[in-house]
Amino acid sequence: MKKAFLAVALLMFASGDLLSQPQYNQGSLYLMNQSLDMSADFHDMSNTLFFADHLDSFDAKSGEGMLNWKRGRLVPRQAFNTNCSQPQKLQMLDFPNTAYVNDPNLKFTIEFITPRTARIKVFTTIVEPKKSESVMLVKEPGKDNSWKVSESADKIVYSSSYGTIQINKNPWRIVLKDKSGRVLSQTATLSDADSTQVKYTPFSFIKRGTDNARRINPVFTLAANEMIFGCGESATGLNKVGQKLNLFVTDPQGPETDQMYKPIPFFMSSRGYGMFMHTSAPVTCDFGASYIGLNKLFMGDENLDLFIFFGEPKDILNEYTELVGKPGMPPLWSFGTWMSRITYFSEKEGYEVAANIRKNKYPCDVIHFDTGWFDVDWQCDYKFSKNRFPNPEKMLSDFKKDGFHVCLWQLPYFTPKNSYFQELIDKNMYVKNGNGELPYEDVVLDFSNPETVKWYQDKLAGLLKIGVSAIKVDFGEGAPLNGIYASGKSGWYEHNLYPLRYNKAVADITKDLHNENIMWARSAWAGSQRYPLHWGGDAATTNTGLLGTLREGLSFGLSGFSFWSHDMGGFVTSTPEDLYCRWLPFGFLTSHTRAHGAPPTEPWLYDSKRVQDTFRKSAEMKYQLMPYVYAQAKECTEKGLPMLRALFIEFPDDPGAWKIEDEYMFGSQIFVAPLMESGINERVVYLPKGKWIDYQDGKVYNSGWNTIKAGTLPIIMLVRDGSVLPHIKLAQSTSEMDWSKINLKVYCVEKKSAEGLLFLPSDSKTQSIKVNYEQGKPVLSGNVTGTKVSF
């Protein structure tokens, strides 16, 4: 029996079955809901390949035509005692041969959305998918008529003010060029490879031998020294060239691995283009990992729906978020401190936390109750425990009077011991397996079912109506891959969409009842940025945990998300004092700020004046900077920009800025570099072009490499020359802030004037602030807010 089982397993392994995951993971071929490697199918010799060959027909005016595909296969080839595989054209053996086509002609289209954005579709079957609303897109993409088209015997060229897409007819090829005509990237064809040493498979699709399912693999060239950024919240190197990323929502038990809570099928290149793969199927992006000159997009989808963007990073992020949606503005209070741990178990404990916060003067706006606010820890029933929370309405009211909002934890999984387990089964509100039963032991809510969403939102509404302000949207990464969903789709297409549907359900009911766009979520997919906000998961309490957290925040921001937070100090174990002190100012110089951990992270529970002072001063700094934070956040919602911003977004013409991954811009004007090593109060930083003023001590630094000592707060924090940072008088909660009096801090060295932004809670749009120097004195250029504010 053992031999027979092994033989079957090896056969499935060789054929690319077992969910296309030919990798060993702790002794198993595949562990449930671990990321899938889509590239495996394209190396499997039992699959039939079809290579994009030439345009059979094409109407340049409508952008539609037929693309011819040459049937092929991979064959083994020996070369001096080395075996490798080589793609080769194939004559089919299908029977009857009159019923099938050896080299099919299949539909290929191009359309133009804006002067910077084009959409390319490639089909692998004559049956086009039925039109349906995409939950990833915020609206149906528009049509742009500004692109000019010209055609010759060998190519079709579409041009706008920002770039060119050239379609070569034979061999078929898509060539992306910038407005000057420089080639940015182009698709790879079979004819590109040397006939004796074929090192890669070009643009192709496969028909799997195991089930005849089709999968498509667009392949584009990578230029020498090209850099790729994005693809979600990834802790690996910020530049993804040389990496292989599996875009499949997982719970990696912490963000330090190559798996992701929040993979996003979008990336941008340092050469001035970006791509959004409009699919919810698993995707593997091989950015020069297996062949340094190629970007291979192995897609679990049978068709290609690809949006291409032209421009600098800010342009691309704006274009992309116009498609998938820009975030609504979170409420002012959400930018304050969130105090939490896993977990506060009682009303009494909540009052004690609130009292300690105010007694010790730690500015704070949110108290979060994690997994223990109901009768049984982790068994969410949407009801405060009557024994431990005798009067939750009064507690919520008392907290609100003291400037505190309350957030509650919950999850979308229901174990057999949960009181709602049987009800959800009886009402058919769960994800089913192929037999119509449970795929897991747990019930997993099916958010593609409107009745499930209504049931779930009714439960949350009961809490929101009594004064709860936000819901923690935990988990969501474990949607059954083999599940059948109410949408009619399988888990293959619904697994990655699950976080988006989950995020939407929570955000929508909160917006309906409170008119505030706020939640606190861990998992995400393309479109989730519409529903702020997300946090970085269960980080390690180490220096590498700090670096990984910063990388994932930067990468997430480069994937179209404006707002993000993390657990200051990490989550898993007790945070060492020095690490916590270095992490704290980084946490407060993030759009949203939370103290949370498995062991307590409340500052008053540390027997250390240093921790307590660093926490307090970091919080005070952010609260005084709240007008800056709030105005920058508003601009992010308008332009699709991240608050935690990679340097090259602000400095795209600075080659050095593209290579930095442990520094960032907090908004457009504040530079931040966390301290990454224990016991060292200085570090080497790279500063982009211009003069930089230390926020803590006023010292001035030139661009380039500088060794800088941290100030009172253990972090490097500088301000761009020519900046106006609006400040407000310190308050212990945002509800106590006096927005009628704003203090403008002007940072000028070489600049003759300074600029900034202001956005008042009562306003609908940001206003520009300008300060000119007249006879050496700063003069405000007009009263930007009429009579509302004194400066």
Tab-separated table of C-alpha atoms in Angstrom, residues 88 102 125 217 284 381 438 512 554 581 594 606 641 681:
chain	number	residue	atom	x	y	z
A	88	GLN	CA	8.840	22.659	-29.674
A	102	ASN	CA	-4.042	22.494	-34.255
A	125	THR	CA	-10.945	29.979	-25.903
A	217	ASN	CA	1.573	33.195	-19.091
A	284	THR	CA	2.998	33.850	-9.687
A	381	ASP	CA	-21.071	35.675	19.218
A	438	LEU	CA	-18.604	21.781	4.939
A	512	ASP	CA	-24.191	53.318	6.860
A	554	LEU	CA	6.370	50.628	1.914
A	581	CYS	CA	11.832	52.575	22.100
A	594	ARG	CA	-1.499	50.957	17.517
A	606	TYR	CA	7.034	48.612	31.468
A	641	LEU	CA	-0.775	58.108	-2.673
A	681	ASN	CA	21.757	56.232	18.408
